[in-house]
Amino acid sequence: MSDSGEFDLIANYFTHRWPSRDDVVLGIGDDAAILTPAENSQLVIATDTMVADVHFDQQTPARAIGHKIAAVNLSDLAAMGAEPAWLSLALTLPKVDEEWLNGFSHGLREICEYYDCQLIGGDTTKGPLSVTVTAHGFVPADHALRRDQAKPGDWIYVTGTLGDAGLALAAQQQRVQISDAHYRRVLERLYFPTPRVAIGQSLRDIASSAIDVSDGLLADLRHILKASNVGARLAVDELPLSMALTESVNEEQAIQFALTSGDDYELCFTVPESKRGVFDTLMSRHPAKPTCIGRLTNEPHKIRLEHDGERWQGQLEQHGYEHFRTA
Ligand SMILES: [Mg+2]
């Protein structure tokens, strides 16, 4: 069979028994999809690409790649407070590998099922392995979370725990030695991140800004500081750390992982003092309960790190956290 004929068959992996939604008039199979956006809503759209040997290595299971490319896009929607609806996929493959396609489509479909998303279209081409997903979601008109509305005095929160994905990568590259049990746990976080979709939506009328932690807390918080023209004071002893992280490295290293390693896909957001009571009640029983880690200041773009109220410098060079990034 010719290459193009083989590549035509790929569509079968992405259509059989996948979730479908009422707002999709026409999905995969025509030149383009036809969709009915929800009334009184705004469309929120995000795109992310993952390239082999840049964003993941050859040992990454295909199912993890399928999960993660969808999860990182939904994480961006979560950071906007949006409800996910539709995904489209662009897939570049060196060859038609049925086992890989099975795993990849399985990982992607699991996310679509969990978040009630429909895959509405895609394209496959031959070339070096690379996957791109565009996620479409809705937010009630003018209620999206943004980066540019934070004010001095707002409290800074983060969901879940930080630094686990970075620890997994460090262990994989043998930069740190960790136990098998901890490795399994953090590898799960690197391969199968959980987008904080529900929390993102519940923050809509509460948070003054939000971002997802893809490049590391300091790097991502800086985007909020820049967009809102504020500074931040962070209590490094308040950073939420997993047992896997605290039992694998010393305190200073754990803080460094939490501040500078990427790929955690938690949400970092700010809450004004006036909304704090409502917020704490709302979040008290949430499984990924957000932790308050500091407060915004009126010193534009400055981040001051404190440990027990004292200035903390650690081993962080002023701009030296780039090399902790996972790619
Ligand atoms: Mg983002």
Tab-separated table of C-alpha atoms and ligand atoms in Angstrom:
chain	number	residue	atom	x	y	z
A	1	MET	CA	0.000	0.000	0.000
A	2	SER	CA	1.229	3.505	-0.795
A	3	ASP	CA	2.227	5.809	2.073
A	4	SER	CA	-0.783	8.053	1.548
A	5	GLY	CA	-3.133	5.048	1.620
A	6	GLU	CA	-1.557	3.851	4.854
A	7	PHE	CA	-1.831	7.307	6.373
A	8	ASP	CA	-5.543	7.429	5.430
A	9	LEU	CA	-6.128	4.489	7.762
A	10	ILE	CA	-4.864	6.486	10.738
A	11	ALA	CA	-8.255	8.236	11.005
A	12	ASN	CA	-9.699	4.908	12.194
A	13	TYR	CA	-7.744	5.190	15.439
A	14	PHE	CA	-9.414	8.498	16.232
A	15	THR	CA	-13.047	7.924	15.318
A	16	HIS	CA	-14.185	4.514	16.529
A	17	ARG	CA	-16.016	4.758	19.916
A	18	TRP	CA	-14.797	8.276	20.747
A	19	PRO	CA	-16.983	10.680	22.762
A	20	SER	CA	-19.330	12.914	20.773
A	21	ARG	CA	-21.053	16.155	21.760
A	22	ASP	CA	-24.367	17.739	20.720
A	23	ASP	CA	-22.684	21.024	19.811
A	24	VAL	CA	-20.665	19.344	17.030
A	25	VAL	CA	-22.737	19.595	13.834
A	26	LEU	CA	-20.061	17.947	11.715
A	27	GLY	CA	-16.910	16.347	13.128
A	28	ILE	CA	-14.063	14.367	11.549
A	29	GLY	CA	-14.581	13.377	7.897
A	30	ASP	CA	-15.293	16.563	5.937
A	31	ASP	CA	-12.910	19.365	4.972
A	32	ALA	CA	-13.540	21.112	8.274
A	33	ALA	CA	-15.664	20.782	11.397
A	34	ILE	CA	-18.917	22.691	11.989
A	35	LEU	CA	-19.540	23.684	15.600
A	36	THR	CA	-22.197	25.509	17.600
A	37	PRO	CA	-20.608	27.662	20.332
A	38	ALA	CA	-22.574	27.923	23.606
A	39	GLU	CA	-24.753	31.037	23.948
A	40	ASN	CA	-23.491	34.025	25.945
A	41	SER	CA	-20.044	32.449	25.988
A	42	GLN	CA	-16.674	33.378	24.646
A	43	LEU	CA	-14.455	30.858	22.903
A	44	VAL	CA	-11.087	30.182	24.537
A	45	ILE	CA	-8.466	28.522	22.329
A	46	ALA	CA	-5.011	27.124	23.155
A	47	THR	CA	-2.398	25.257	21.078
A	48	ASP	CA	0.634	23.262	22.187
A	49	THR	CA	3.180	21.164	20.321
A	50	MET	CA	5.362	18.358	21.632
A	51	VAL	CA	8.359	17.305	19.527
A	52	ALA	CA	10.277	14.033	19.946
A	53	ASP	CA	13.742	14.512	21.545
A	54	VAL	CA	12.785	18.059	22.572
A	55	HIS	CA	9.699	17.669	24.795
A	56	PHE	CA	9.841	13.913	25.334
A	57	ASP	CA	12.433	11.197	24.730
A	58	GLN	CA	12.248	7.871	22.928
A	59	GLN	CA	11.405	5.898	26.091
A	60	THR	CA	8.188	7.891	26.720
A	61	PRO	CA	5.197	5.535	26.311
A	62	ALA	CA	2.871	6.484	23.416
A	63	ARG	CA	-0.102	6.536	25.805
A	64	ALA	CA	1.671	9.171	27.928
A	65	ILE	CA	2.311	11.331	24.851
A	66	GLY	CA	-1.399	11.121	23.925
A	67	HIS	CA	-2.432	11.994	27.479
A	68	LYS	CA	0.046	14.781	27.926
A	69	ILE	CA	-0.521	16.672	24.667
A	70	ALA	CA	-4.231	16.872	25.554
A	71	ALA	CA	-3.580	17.594	29.258
A	72	VAL	CA	-1.192	20.512	28.636
A	73	ASN	CA	-3.745	22.141	26.356
A	74	LEU	CA	-6.577	21.637	28.863
A	75	SER	CA	-4.255	23.054	31.519
A	76	ASP	CA	-4.055	26.267	29.480
A	77	LEU	CA	-7.856	26.347	29.262
A	78	ALA	CA	-8.038	25.721	33.036
A	79	ALA	CA	-5.767	28.713	33.622
A	80	MET	CA	-8.334	30.835	31.741
A	81	GLY	CA	-11.258	29.398	33.753
A	82	ALA	CA	-12.663	27.766	30.619
A	83	GLU	CA	-14.713	24.606	30.205
A	84	PRO	CA	-13.137	22.332	27.558
A	85	ALA	CA	-15.271	21.270	24.577
A	86	TRP	CA	-13.347	20.358	21.434
A	87	LEU	CA	-9.855	19.233	20.441
A	88	SER	CA	-8.152	19.054	17.066
A	89	LEU	CA	-4.965	17.140	16.397
A	90	ALA	CA	-2.034	17.446	14.008
A	91	LEU	CA	0.169	14.382	13.995
A	92	THR	CA	3.513	13.971	12.230
A	93	LEU	CA	4.807	10.403	12.214
A	94	PRO	CA	7.962	8.890	10.694
A	95	LYS	CA	5.981	5.736	9.792
A	96	VAL	CA	2.640	4.062	10.475
A	97	ASP	CA	3.298	2.149	13.700
A	98	GLU	CA	0.106	0.415	14.858
A	99	GLU	CA	1.332	-0.241	18.382
A	100	TRP	CA	2.310	3.406	18.834
A	101	LEU	CA	-0.980	4.644	17.345
A	102	ASN	CA	-2.918	2.326	19.655
A	103	GLY	CA	-1.167	3.676	22.743
A	104	PHE	CA	-1.277	7.304	21.655
A	105	SER	CA	-4.955	7.278	20.684
A	106	HIS	CA	-5.783	5.456	23.932
A	107	GLY	CA	-4.113	8.167	26.034
A	108	LEU	CA	-5.813	10.957	24.101
A	109	ARG	CA	-9.214	9.280	24.212
A	110	GLU	CA	-9.057	8.795	27.999
A	111	ILE	CA	-8.708	12.549	28.444
A	112	CYS	CA	-11.500	13.269	25.946
A	113	GLU	CA	-13.800	10.901	27.820
A	114	TYR	CA	-12.969	12.284	31.252
A	115	TYR	CA	-13.479	15.926	30.278
A	116	ASP	CA	-16.304	15.321	27.762
A	117	CYS	CA	-14.266	16.692	24.844
A	118	GLN	CA	-14.799	15.736	21.231
A	119	LEU	CA	-11.968	15.340	18.757
A	120	ILE	CA	-13.292	17.419	15.859
A	121	GLY	CA	-10.573	17.083	13.265
A	122	GLY	CA	-6.975	16.478	12.506
A	123	ASP	CA	-4.232	16.076	10.018
A	124	THR	CA	-1.513	13.467	9.657
A	125	THR	CA	1.736	13.935	7.810
A	126	LYS	CA	4.927	11.942	7.394
A	127	GLY	CA	8.033	13.309	9.105
A	128	PRO	CA	9.907	13.412	12.435
A	129	LEU	CA	7.568	12.560	15.351
A	130	SER	CA	5.657	15.596	16.569
A	131	VAL	CA	2.156	16.105	17.995
A	132	THR	CA	0.100	19.292	18.132
A	133	VAL	CA	-3.293	19.751	19.775
A	134	THR	CA	-5.576	22.767	19.694
A	135	ALA	CA	-8.130	22.868	22.519
A	136	HIS	CA	-11.331	24.909	22.337
A	137	GLY	CA	-13.385	25.765	25.399
A	138	PHE	CA	-15.995	28.207	26.661
A	139	VAL	CA	-16.157	30.769	29.352
A	140	PRO	CA	-19.187	32.934	30.271
A	141	ALA	CA	-18.734	36.269	28.450
A	142	ASP	CA	-16.167	38.504	30.196
A	143	HIS	CA	-15.498	36.045	33.050
A	144	ALA	CA	-12.224	34.518	31.832
A	145	LEU	CA	-9.211	34.453	34.163
A	146	ARG	CA	-6.306	36.499	32.864
A	147	ARG	CA	-2.765	37.459	33.851
A	148	ASP	CA	-3.203	41.213	33.892
A	149	GLN	CA	-5.766	41.907	36.624
A	150	ALA	CA	-3.750	41.155	39.784
A	151	LYS	CA	-3.238	43.883	42.405
A	152	PRO	CA	-0.695	44.471	45.214
A	153	GLY	CA	-1.956	42.799	48.392
A	154	ASP	CA	-3.591	39.860	46.570
A	155	TRP	CA	-2.686	36.458	47.993
A	156	ILE	CA	-0.741	33.973	45.849
A	157	TYR	CA	-1.902	30.364	45.729
A	158	VAL	CA	-0.823	27.201	43.978
A	159	THR	CA	-2.734	23.916	43.535
A	160	GLY	CA	-1.414	20.403	44.271
A	161	THR	CA	2.334	19.958	44.811
A	162	LEU	CA	5.291	21.408	42.907
A	163	GLY	CA	8.563	19.917	41.681
A	164	ASP	CA	7.482	16.304	41.174
A	165	ALA	CA	7.768	16.258	37.378
A	166	GLY	CA	11.174	17.930	37.647
A	167	LEU	CA	12.311	15.299	40.142
A	168	ALA	CA	11.179	12.543	37.758
A	169	LEU	CA	13.208	14.051	34.946
A	170	ALA	CA	16.256	14.499	37.189
A	171	ALA	CA	16.007	10.853	38.300
A	172	GLN	CA	15.570	9.693	34.711
A	173	GLN	CA	18.719	11.585	33.734
A	174	GLN	CA	20.463	10.205	36.839
A	175	ARG	CA	21.065	13.635	38.334
A	176	VAL	CA	19.483	12.361	41.581
A	177	GLN	CA	19.057	8.896	43.124
A	178	ILE	CA	15.559	8.089	44.394
A	179	SER	CA	13.689	4.998	45.574
A	180	ASP	CA	11.685	2.935	43.080
A	181	ALA	CA	8.402	3.767	44.832
A	182	HIS	CA	9.039	7.520	44.698
A	183	TYR	CA	10.245	7.240	41.107
A	184	ARG	CA	7.038	5.508	40.017
A	185	ARG	CA	4.968	8.191	41.716
A	186	VAL	CA	6.781	11.206	40.223
A	187	LEU	CA	7.102	9.596	36.797
A	188	GLU	CA	3.300	9.384	36.785
A	189	ARG	CA	3.226	13.148	37.346
A	190	LEU	CA	5.694	13.770	34.494
A	191	TYR	CA	3.890	11.453	32.048
A	192	PHE	CA	0.258	11.920	33.099
A	193	PRO	CA	-0.234	15.474	34.415
A	194	THR	CA	-3.702	16.407	35.695
A	195	PRO	CA	-5.073	19.639	34.244
A	196	ARG	CA	-6.827	21.570	37.052
A	197	VAL	CA	-9.954	22.130	34.989
A	198	ALA	CA	-12.549	22.117	37.803
A	199	ILE	CA	-10.549	24.441	40.066
A	200	GLY	CA	-9.926	26.808	37.137
A	201	GLN	CA	-13.642	27.141	36.521
A	202	SER	CA	-14.472	27.667	40.189
A	203	LEU	CA	-11.910	30.501	40.362
A	204	ARG	CA	-13.707	32.588	37.697
A	205	ASP	CA	-15.287	35.163	39.986
A	206	ILE	CA	-12.687	34.817	42.728
A	207	ALA	CA	-9.143	34.941	41.351
A	208	SER	CA	-7.675	38.219	40.101
A	209	SER	CA	-5.185	36.379	37.854
A	210	ALA	CA	-4.144	32.833	36.968
A	211	ILE	CA	-1.532	30.906	35.003
A	212	ASP	CA	-0.609	27.237	34.723
A	213	VAL	CA	2.827	26.134	35.894
A	214	SER	CA	4.427	24.697	32.769
A	215	ASP	CA	7.925	26.228	32.902
A	216	GLY	CA	8.428	26.434	36.696
A	217	LEU	CA	6.758	28.523	39.402
A	218	LEU	CA	9.185	31.475	39.294
A	219	ALA	CA	9.167	31.675	35.504
A	220	ASP	CA	5.384	31.443	35.263
A	221	LEU	CA	4.641	33.761	38.201
A	222	ARG	CA	6.836	36.328	36.469
A	223	HIS	CA	4.338	36.404	33.596
A	224	ILE	CA	1.616	37.512	36.037
A	225	LEU	CA	3.931	40.070	37.657
A	226	LYS	CA	4.801	41.508	34.251
A	227	ALA	CA	1.227	41.586	32.907
A	228	SER	CA	-0.189	43.093	36.128
A	229	ASN	CA	2.834	45.291	36.919
A	230	VAL	CA	3.219	44.001	40.485
A	231	GLY	CA	5.862	42.176	42.558
A	232	ALA	CA	5.691	39.165	44.880
A	233	ARG	CA	6.858	37.941	48.256
A	234	LEU	CA	7.032	34.152	48.377
A	235	ALA	CA	7.385	32.018	51.505
A	236	VAL	CA	9.525	29.116	50.291
A	237	ASP	CA	8.797	27.200	53.518
A	238	GLU	CA	5.090	27.217	52.556
A	239	LEU	CA	5.593	25.643	49.111
A	240	PRO	CA	3.465	22.475	48.803
A	241	LEU	CA	5.883	19.554	48.397
A	242	SER	CA	5.092	15.863	47.963
A	243	MET	CA	6.504	13.218	50.263
A	244	ALA	CA	8.278	11.776	47.207
A	245	LEU	CA	10.170	15.063	46.826
A	246	THR	CA	10.939	15.778	50.501
A	247	GLU	CA	12.145	12.207	51.111
A	248	SER	CA	14.340	12.154	47.983
A	249	VAL	CA	16.386	15.356	48.298
A	250	ASN	CA	17.345	17.859	51.022
A	251	GLU	CA	15.154	20.869	51.849
A	252	GLU	CA	17.106	23.340	49.770
A	253	GLN	CA	17.043	21.085	46.712
A	254	ALA	CA	13.325	20.413	47.213
A	255	ILE	CA	12.631	24.162	47.252
A	256	GLN	CA	14.686	24.566	44.089
A	257	PHE	CA	12.729	21.870	42.302
A	258	ALA	CA	9.458	23.472	43.407
A	259	LEU	CA	10.521	26.949	42.287
A	260	THR	CA	12.269	26.179	39.035
A	261	SER	CA	11.335	22.853	37.464
A	262	GLY	CA	8.533	22.757	34.926
A	263	ASP	CA	5.917	20.299	33.725
A	264	ASP	CA	3.817	20.228	36.925
A	265	TYR	CA	0.722	21.784	35.287
A	266	GLU	CA	-0.623	23.074	38.588
A	267	LEU	CA	-2.379	26.445	38.655
A	268	CYS	CA	-0.793	29.514	40.219
A	269	PHE	CA	-3.305	32.277	40.879
A	270	THR	CA	-4.011	35.325	43.018
A	271	VAL	CA	-6.982	36.049	45.281
A	272	PRO	CA	-7.889	39.505	46.606
A	273	GLU	CA	-8.241	39.815	50.395
A	274	SER	CA	-11.989	40.550	49.951
A	275	LYS	CA	-12.573	37.136	48.278
A	276	ARG	CA	-10.394	35.087	50.584
A	277	GLY	CA	-13.150	33.920	52.960
A	278	VAL	CA	-15.395	32.648	50.138
A	279	PHE	CA	-12.408	31.042	48.503
A	280	ASP	CA	-11.158	29.150	51.574
A	281	THR	CA	-14.654	27.743	52.213
A	282	LEU	CA	-15.038	26.718	48.570
A	283	MET	CA	-11.668	24.929	48.498
A	284	SER	CA	-11.631	23.345	51.964
A	285	ARG	CA	-12.570	19.884	50.674
A	286	HIS	CA	-10.883	19.902	47.321
A	287	PRO	CA	-8.421	17.015	46.725
A	288	ALA	CA	-5.855	19.336	45.103
A	289	LYS	CA	-6.549	22.018	47.742
A	290	PRO	CA	-4.602	25.182	46.885
A	291	THR	CA	-1.873	26.390	49.247
A	292	CYS	CA	-1.237	30.056	50.003
A	293	ILE	CA	2.457	30.720	49.268
A	294	GLY	CA	2.769	34.496	49.408
A	295	ARG	CA	1.413	37.888	48.565
A	296	LEU	CA	1.730	40.425	45.766
A	297	THR	CA	3.655	43.641	46.426
A	298	ASN	CA	3.813	47.031	44.732
A	299	GLU	CA	7.448	46.543	43.604
A	300	PRO	CA	6.967	45.818	39.889
A	301	HIS	CA	8.412	42.506	38.636
A	302	LYS	CA	10.417	41.839	41.846
A	303	ILE	CA	10.244	38.452	43.554
A	304	ARG	CA	11.427	38.334	47.152
A	305	LEU	CA	11.939	34.826	48.550
A	306	GLU	CA	11.573	34.300	52.303
A	307	HIS	CA	12.090	31.354	54.632
A	308	ASP	CA	10.456	31.741	58.073
A	309	GLY	CA	10.204	35.465	57.401
A	310	GLU	CA	13.948	35.801	56.591
A	311	ARG	CA	15.301	36.512	53.116
A	312	TRP	CA	16.125	33.250	51.280
A	313	GLN	CA	18.596	33.046	48.451
A	314	GLY	CA	19.392	29.332	48.303
A	315	GLN	CA	21.539	28.356	45.364
A	316	LEU	CA	19.323	30.214	42.921
A	317	GLU	CA	21.308	32.583	40.792
A	318	GLN	CA	19.453	35.691	39.761
A	319	HIS	CA	18.560	34.408	36.321
A	320	GLY	CA	20.061	30.976	36.722
A	321	TYR	CA	16.975	28.825	36.754
A	322	GLU	CA	16.679	28.402	32.986
A	323	HIS	CA	18.834	25.267	32.993
A	324	PHE	CA	16.347	23.549	35.291
A	325	ARG	CA	13.749	23.733	32.576
A	326	THR	CA	12.765	20.417	31.054
A	327	ALA	CA	13.008	21.745	27.468
B	1	MG	MG	0.103	28.191	30.007
